[in-house]
Amino acid sequence: MSIFNQLTISTNSELVRPTFAEINLDRLTENYHAIRKATAPAKMMPILKANAYGHGLVEVARHVVSLGAEYLGVAFLEEGILLRESGIRAPILVLGGILGNQVPLFLRHDLTLTASSTEKLAQIEEAAREMGVTAKVHLKIDTGMERIGVHYYNAESLLEASLDCQHCLVEGIYSHFANADSASLISANVQLNRFKQVLSFYEERGLTPPMRHMANSGAILQMPDSHFDMVRPGILLFGVYPSAGSSHTIAVKPALSWKSRVVYFKVVMPGHPISYGSTWQSDHMVRVVTIPVGYGDGYFRAMSGKAQVIIRGKRYPVVGRICMDQMMVNIEWETAYNDDEVILMGQAGEQSIRCEELAEWAGTIPYEILTNINTRVPRVYVRDE
Ligand SMILES: *Cc1c(COP(=O)(O)O)cnc(C)c1O
């Protein structure tokens, strides 16, 4: 049973919705190699939580494994199980917090657990002993995010306990930045130093530390000191920068384009308002086209009155409120026909609409735009001609 609606239908299928997300696997490949080049010899753990940032969990996992990714990271147990049930054999770390009763499921599916406290580690050790298996574990240190993980100032007891485990293979130790994508790296460097302080535990005892990892996209771009043994790129792999403030030291390109088609054309008389609430009307005659996409697909209603789309190489405004499944675009007195391609996000000739721009219209961040493209929107995978 699949928790995601993995649609693998081709663009020319009659079943495909005119609205779809097109993922270019060659862009993913290029982004992967660009990140690799900037972070070698560190290993890479692409982060594929939330349906691989909307790009399709299983397809993206298969692709990055084929490129040589050493590890995969997901947020939840269910995401890891789905990957295993899809035949992915690469090591998978589940980054999120775990509940005691989930541990046997982790072990049954050979998923790597995050041990974020001494109690969690003991639960894992106990379950692994009962099942007669060795649990793969990464220790999680909280250096300033205050999400999960043992506080850096209490970490020593967890590290001590980890040395005594008989049924756990402590394969990694990691932390997570709260501000690695901002223009000022002061607080990120405080976190980095706290992590290094925790790691000195191994050096002081003459022990080789387990795999150390800390860098998300922001830190991959801005903090080479934090790359350690492995990096954890999420959004950067998909060709989007984590924030406007972070430096763009690695060139990446968006992998996802969001497309639709014109399904209706009409002329609207002056003073005749458009859509729910009648919030917009023209004082002259205009041509208006209807596009079969709406907030029920993740095209946020909050973008009403701000969003634009590209039709025939030109930008036009979305007018009136965005509905659940449809929206209207004012093309003034220009030309568009039923079936014309509409670019909601992506490039068309000279024009392009980036994820960052949608985020600004919606008053949010690019992460939320990508992860909200609903499963009702089919994913179509393409390569360059
Ligand atoms: C989401 C996440 C990442 C990736 O973050 P990006 O900013 O998308 O690169 C890395 N590590 C952890 C623990 C995360 O939760």
Coordinates of C-alpha atoms and ligand atoms in Angstrom, one line a residue:
M1 CA 0.0 0.0 0.0
S2 CA 1.4 3.3 -1.0
I3 CA 0.9 6.5 1.0
F4 CA 1.7 8.7 -1.9
N5 CA -0.1 8.8 -5.2
Q6 CA 2.8 8.0 -7.4
L7 CA 1.6 8.7 -10.9
T8 CA 3.8 7.5 -13.6
I9 CA 2.0 8.4 -16.8
S10 CA 3.4 10.0 -19.8
T11 CA 2.6 13.4 -21.2
N12 CA 0.8 12.1 -24.2
S13 CA -1.5 9.8 -22.3
E14 CA -5.1 10.8 -22.6
L15 CA -5.4 10.2 -18.8
V16 CA -3.0 12.9 -17.9
R17 CA -4.5 16.1 -16.4
P18 CA -3.7 19.2 -18.4
T19 CA -2.2 20.4 -15.1
F20 CA 1.0 18.6 -14.1
A21 CA 4.4 19.1 -12.5
E22 CA 7.2 18.3 -14.9
I23 CA 10.4 17.2 -13.2
N24 CA 13.6 17.3 -15.3
L25 CA 15.9 14.5 -14.2
D26 CA 18.8 16.1 -16.0
R27 CA 18.5 19.2 -13.9
L28 CA 18.6 17.0 -10.8
T29 CA 21.7 15.3 -12.1
E30 CA 23.5 18.7 -12.7
N31 CA 22.5 20.0 -9.3
Y32 CA 23.7 16.8 -7.7
H33 CA 27.1 17.0 -9.4
A34 CA 27.5 20.8 -8.6
I35 CA 26.8 20.1 -4.9
R36 CA 29.1 17.0 -5.0
K37 CA 31.9 19.1 -6.5
A38 CA 31.6 21.8 -3.8
T39 CA 31.5 19.4 -0.9
A40 CA 33.8 16.5 -1.8
P41 CA 35.2 14.4 -0.2
A42 CA 32.1 14.5 2.0
K43 CA 29.5 11.9 1.4
M44 CA 26.0 13.0 0.4
M45 CA 22.6 12.3 2.0
P46 CA 19.9 13.9 -0.2
I47 CA 17.0 14.8 2.0
L48 CA 13.8 13.5 0.4
K49 CA 11.1 14.3 3.0
A50 CA 7.6 15.5 2.1
N51 CA 7.5 13.6 -1.2
A52 CA 11.0 14.8 -2.1
Y53 CA 10.0 18.5 -1.7
G54 CA 7.1 17.7 -4.0
H55 CA 9.2 16.1 -6.7
G56 CA 8.1 12.5 -6.0
L57 CA 9.8 10.5 -3.3
V58 CA 10.4 7.2 -5.1
E59 CA 11.4 8.5 -8.5
V60 CA 13.9 11.0 -7.0
A61 CA 15.3 8.4 -4.6
R62 CA 15.9 6.0 -7.5
H63 CA 17.6 8.8 -9.4
V64 CA 20.0 10.0 -6.7
V65 CA 20.9 6.5 -5.8
S66 CA 21.8 5.9 -9.4
L67 CA 24.0 9.0 -9.3
G68 CA 25.8 7.5 -6.3
A69 CA 24.2 9.1 -3.2
E70 CA 25.6 7.2 -0.2
Y71 CA 22.6 7.8 2.1
L72 CA 19.0 9.0 1.9
G73 CA 17.3 11.1 4.5
V74 CA 13.5 11.3 5.2
A75 CA 11.5 12.8 8.0
F76 CA 9.1 10.0 8.9
L77 CA 9.1 6.2 9.4
E78 CA 6.3 5.9 6.7
E79 CA 8.5 7.6 4.1
G80 CA 11.3 5.2 4.8
I81 CA 9.0 2.2 4.6
L82 CA 7.6 3.4 1.3
L83 CA 11.2 3.6 -0.1
R84 CA 11.9 0.1 1.1
E85 CA 8.7 -1.3 -0.3
S86 CA 9.6 0.3 -3.6
G87 CA 12.8 -1.6 -3.7
I88 CA 15.3 1.1 -2.6
R89 CA 18.2 -0.7 -0.8
A90 CA 20.4 2.3 0.0
P91 CA 20.9 3.3 3.7
I92 CA 18.0 5.5 4.9
L93 CA 18.1 7.8 7.9
V94 CA 14.8 8.9 9.4
L95 CA 15.5 12.4 10.8
G96 CA 12.4 12.9 12.9
G97 CA 11.6 12.0 16.5
I98 CA 10.6 8.3 17.1
L99 CA 8.1 6.7 19.4
G100 CA 9.0 3.5 21.3
N101 CA 6.4 1.4 19.5
Q102 CA 7.8 2.3 16.1
V103 CA 11.3 0.9 16.8
P104 CA 10.5 -2.7 15.7
L105 CA 9.2 -1.4 12.3
F106 CA 12.4 0.6 11.8
L107 CA 14.4 -2.6 12.5
R108 CA 12.2 -4.8 10.3
H109 CA 12.8 -2.4 7.3
D110 CA 16.5 -1.8 8.0
L111 CA 16.0 1.9 8.5
T112 CA 18.5 4.0 10.5
L113 CA 17.2 5.5 13.6
T114 CA 17.8 8.9 15.1
A115 CA 18.7 8.6 18.8
S116 CA 17.9 12.0 20.3
S117 CA 18.2 11.1 24.0
T118 CA 19.6 8.4 26.3
E119 CA 16.1 7.0 26.8
K120 CA 15.5 6.7 23.1
L121 CA 18.8 4.9 22.7
A122 CA 17.9 2.5 25.5
Q123 CA 14.6 1.8 23.7
I124 CA 16.4 1.0 20.5
E125 CA 19.0 -1.2 22.2
E126 CA 16.2 -3.1 24.0
A127 CA 14.1 -3.7 20.8
A128 CA 17.2 -4.7 18.8
R129 CA 18.2 -7.2 21.6
E130 CA 14.7 -8.7 21.6
M131 CA 14.7 -9.1 17.8
G132 CA 18.2 -10.4 17.7
V133 CA 19.3 -7.7 15.2
T134 CA 21.8 -4.8 15.1
A135 CA 20.1 -1.4 15.0
K136 CA 21.8 1.3 12.9
V137 CA 21.7 4.6 14.8
H138 CA 22.7 8.2 14.4
L139 CA 23.0 10.3 17.6
K140 CA 21.3 13.7 17.4
I141 CA 22.8 16.7 19.1
D142 CA 20.8 19.9 19.7
T143 CA 23.2 22.8 19.3
G144 CA 20.6 25.5 19.1
M145 CA 17.6 24.5 17.1
E146 CA 15.6 23.3 20.1
R147 CA 13.7 20.8 18.1
I148 CA 14.9 17.3 18.8
G149 CA 18.2 16.0 20.1
V150 CA 20.1 15.9 23.3
H151 CA 21.3 19.4 24.3
Y152 CA 25.0 19.9 23.5
Y153 CA 25.7 20.7 27.2
N154 CA 24.2 17.3 28.2
A155 CA 25.5 15.3 25.3
E156 CA 28.3 13.5 27.1
S157 CA 26.0 11.0 28.8
L158 CA 24.4 10.0 25.5
L159 CA 27.8 9.5 23.9
E160 CA 29.0 7.5 26.9
A161 CA 25.9 5.3 26.7
S162 CA 26.3 4.8 23.0
L163 CA 29.8 3.3 23.6
D164 CA 28.2 0.6 25.8
C165 CA 25.5 -0.5 23.3
Q166 CA 25.7 -4.2 22.3
H167 CA 22.9 -4.2 19.8
C168 CA 23.3 -0.8 18.2
L169 CA 25.8 0.2 15.5
V170 CA 26.4 3.9 16.1
E171 CA 27.1 4.9 12.6
G172 CA 26.6 8.7 12.8
I173 CA 26.3 11.8 14.9
Y174 CA 24.6 14.9 13.7
S175 CA 23.2 18.3 14.4
H176 CA 21.0 20.8 12.5
F177 CA 21.4 24.5 11.9
A178 CA 18.6 27.1 12.6
N179 CA 20.2 29.9 10.7
A180 CA 22.8 28.6 8.1
D181 CA 20.9 30.3 5.3
S182 CA 20.9 33.9 6.7
A183 CA 23.2 36.7 5.7
S184 CA 24.8 36.7 9.2
L185 CA 26.4 33.5 10.2
I186 CA 27.1 34.5 13.8
S187 CA 24.5 32.2 15.4
A188 CA 25.3 29.4 12.9
N189 CA 29.0 29.5 13.9
V190 CA 28.0 29.4 17.6
Q191 CA 26.1 26.1 16.7
L192 CA 29.1 24.8 14.7
N193 CA 31.4 25.4 17.6
R194 CA 29.1 23.7 20.0
F195 CA 29.0 20.6 17.7
K196 CA 32.8 20.6 17.5
Q197 CA 32.9 20.8 21.3
V198 CA 30.7 17.7 21.6
L199 CA 32.8 15.8 19.0
S200 CA 36.0 16.4 21.1
F201 CA 34.6 13.6 23.3
Y202 CA 36.0 11.1 20.7
E203 CA 39.3 12.8 20.3
E204 CA 39.9 13.0 24.0
R205 CA 39.4 9.2 24.2
G206 CA 41.4 8.4 21.2
L207 CA 38.3 7.1 19.4
T208 CA 37.4 7.5 15.8
P209 CA 34.1 9.4 15.7
P210 CA 31.1 8.0 13.8
M211 CA 30.1 9.8 10.6
R212 CA 29.6 13.5 11.4
H213 CA 27.1 15.6 9.6
M214 CA 25.5 19.0 10.0
A215 CA 25.2 20.9 6.7
N216 CA 21.8 21.6 5.2
S217 CA 21.6 23.7 1.9
G218 CA 22.4 27.0 3.7
A219 CA 25.5 25.5 5.3
I220 CA 26.5 23.7 2.1
L221 CA 26.5 27.1 0.4
Q222 CA 28.0 29.3 3.1
M223 CA 29.9 27.2 5.7
P224 CA 32.5 24.8 4.2
D225 CA 33.7 24.2 7.7
S226 CA 30.5 22.4 8.5
H227 CA 30.6 19.8 5.7
F228 CA 32.4 17.2 7.9
D229 CA 31.9 13.6 6.7
M230 CA 28.6 14.0 5.0
V231 CA 26.3 16.8 3.8
R232 CA 22.4 16.8 3.8
P233 CA 21.1 18.9 0.8
G234 CA 17.4 19.3 0.5
I235 CA 16.1 22.3 -1.4
L236 CA 19.4 23.0 -3.2
L237 CA 19.3 19.7 -4.9
F238 CA 16.0 20.7 -6.4
G239 CA 17.6 23.9 -7.8
V240 CA 16.1 26.4 -5.4
Y241 CA 18.1 28.5 -2.9
P242 CA 17.1 28.3 0.7
S243 CA 16.7 32.0 1.2
A244 CA 17.2 35.3 -0.6
G245 CA 19.9 36.2 2.0
S246 CA 22.2 33.3 1.5
S247 CA 25.1 33.5 -1.0
H248 CA 24.7 31.6 -4.2
T249 CA 28.2 29.9 -4.2
I250 CA 26.9 26.9 -6.1
A251 CA 25.0 27.3 -9.4
V252 CA 21.8 25.2 -9.5
K253 CA 18.7 25.3 -11.6
P254 CA 15.1 24.4 -10.8
A255 CA 14.1 20.9 -11.6
L256 CA 10.4 21.3 -11.4
S257 CA 8.1 23.2 -13.8
W258 CA 4.4 23.5 -13.1
K259 CA 2.2 23.6 -16.2
S260 CA -1.4 23.7 -17.3
R261 CA -3.5 24.6 -20.3
V262 CA -6.2 27.1 -21.3
V263 CA -9.6 25.4 -21.0
Y264 CA -11.9 28.3 -21.7
F265 CA -11.8 31.7 -23.5
K266 CA -14.2 34.5 -23.3
V267 CA -14.7 38.3 -23.6
V268 CA -15.7 40.0 -20.3
M269 CA -17.7 43.3 -20.4
P270 CA -16.6 46.3 -18.4
G271 CA -17.9 46.3 -14.9
H272 CA -18.5 42.6 -14.8
P273 CA -16.5 41.2 -11.8
I274 CA -14.6 38.0 -11.9
S275 CA -14.8 35.0 -9.4
Y276 CA -15.9 34.6 -5.8
G277 CA -16.4 37.8 -3.9
S278 CA -16.3 39.9 -7.1
T279 CA -13.0 41.4 -6.0
W280 CA -11.8 42.4 -9.5
Q281 CA -13.4 44.0 -12.5
S282 CA -12.2 45.8 -15.6
D283 CA -13.3 49.2 -16.8
H284 CA -12.9 48.1 -20.4
M285 CA -13.6 45.0 -22.4
V286 CA -11.0 42.3 -21.8
R287 CA -10.3 38.8 -22.9
V288 CA -10.1 36.3 -20.0
V289 CA -9.0 32.7 -20.0
T290 CA -9.7 30.0 -17.4
I291 CA -7.0 27.6 -16.2
P292 CA -7.9 24.3 -14.5
V293 CA -5.8 24.7 -11.4
G294 CA -6.5 26.2 -8.0
Y295 CA -5.8 26.1 -4.3
G296 CA -6.9 22.5 -4.2
D297 CA -3.8 21.7 -6.1
G298 CA -1.6 23.9 -3.9
Y299 CA -1.8 27.0 -6.0
F300 CA -2.3 29.2 -2.9
R301 CA -5.4 31.3 -2.7
A302 CA -3.3 33.9 -0.9
M303 CA -1.7 34.6 -4.3
S304 CA -5.0 36.1 -5.6
G305 CA -4.4 39.5 -7.0
K306 CA -0.7 39.0 -7.2
A307 CA 0.1 35.9 -9.2
Q308 CA 1.1 35.8 -12.9
V309 CA 1.4 33.1 -15.4
I310 CA 3.1 32.8 -18.8
I311 CA 1.1 32.1 -22.0
R312 CA 2.6 32.3 -25.4
G313 CA 5.9 33.7 -23.9
K314 CA 4.2 36.6 -22.1
R315 CA 3.3 37.2 -18.5
Y316 CA -0.4 37.8 -17.6
P317 CA -2.0 38.5 -14.2
V318 CA -4.4 36.1 -12.4
V319 CA -7.5 38.1 -11.8
G320 CA -10.2 37.7 -9.1
R321 CA -9.9 35.1 -6.4
I322 CA -8.2 31.8 -7.1
C323 CA -10.8 29.0 -6.8
M324 CA -10.3 25.5 -5.6
D325 CA -9.9 24.0 -9.1
Q326 CA -9.8 26.9 -11.5
M327 CA -8.6 30.5 -11.9
M328 CA -8.9 33.3 -14.4
V329 CA -6.2 35.2 -16.3
N330 CA -6.6 38.5 -18.0
I331 CA -4.9 38.7 -21.4
E332 CA -6.3 42.2 -22.1
W333 CA -6.7 42.2 -25.9
E334 CA -4.0 39.7 -26.8
T335 CA -4.3 36.2 -28.3
A336 CA -4.7 32.9 -26.6
Y337 CA -6.6 29.8 -27.6
N338 CA -8.1 26.8 -25.8
D339 CA -5.3 24.2 -25.2
D340 CA -2.5 26.8 -25.1
E341 CA 0.2 25.9 -22.6
V342 CA 0.2 27.9 -19.4
I343 CA 3.4 28.1 -17.3
L344 CA 2.6 28.5 -13.6
M345 CA 6.2 28.0 -12.5
G346 CA 9.2 27.5 -14.8
Q347 CA 10.7 28.8 -17.9
A348 CA 9.2 29.6 -21.3
G349 CA 11.6 31.2 -23.7
E350 CA 12.8 34.5 -22.3
Q351 CA 10.3 34.5 -19.5
S352 CA 10.5 32.5 -16.3
I353 CA 8.6 32.4 -13.0
R354 CA 10.6 31.0 -10.2
C355 CA 9.4 29.2 -7.1
E356 CA 10.8 32.2 -5.0
E357 CA 8.4 34.5 -6.8
L358 CA 5.4 32.3 -6.0
A359 CA 6.6 32.3 -2.4
E360 CA 6.7 36.0 -2.3
W361 CA 3.1 36.3 -3.8
A362 CA 1.9 33.8 -1.2
G363 CA 3.8 35.4 1.7
T364 CA 5.7 32.2 2.4
I365 CA 9.0 30.4 1.6
P366 CA 9.9 28.3 -1.5
Y367 CA 9.9 25.2 0.7
E368 CA 6.2 25.6 1.3
I369 CA 5.3 26.2 -2.3
L370 CA 7.1 23.0 -3.4
T371 CA 5.8 20.8 -0.7
N372 CA 2.2 21.9 -1.2
I373 CA 1.8 20.9 -4.8
N374 CA -0.9 18.4 -4.2
T375 CA -0.8 14.7 -5.1
R376 CA -3.7 15.5 -7.4
V377 CA -1.2 17.1 -9.7
P378 CA 0.5 14.3 -11.7
R379 CA 4.3 14.2 -11.7
V380 CA 5.8 13.7 -15.1
Y381 CA 9.5 12.9 -15.5
V382 CA 11.5 14.1 -18.5
R383 CA 15.1 14.5 -19.7
D384 CA 16.6 17.0 -22.1
E385 CA 16.0 16.0 -25.7
Ligands
LIG1 C1 15.1 19.4 6.0 C2 16.4 19.0 6.6 C3 17.6 19.2 5.9 C4 17.6 19.8 4.5 O1 17.3 21.2 4.6 P1 17.5 22.1 3.3 O2 17.4 23.5 3.9 O3 16.3 21.8 2.4 O4 18.7 21.8 2.7 C5 18.7 18.7 6.4 N1 18.7 18.2 7.7 C6 17.6 18.1 8.4 C7 17.7 17.5 9.8 C8 16.4 18.5 7.9 O5 15.3 18.4 8.7

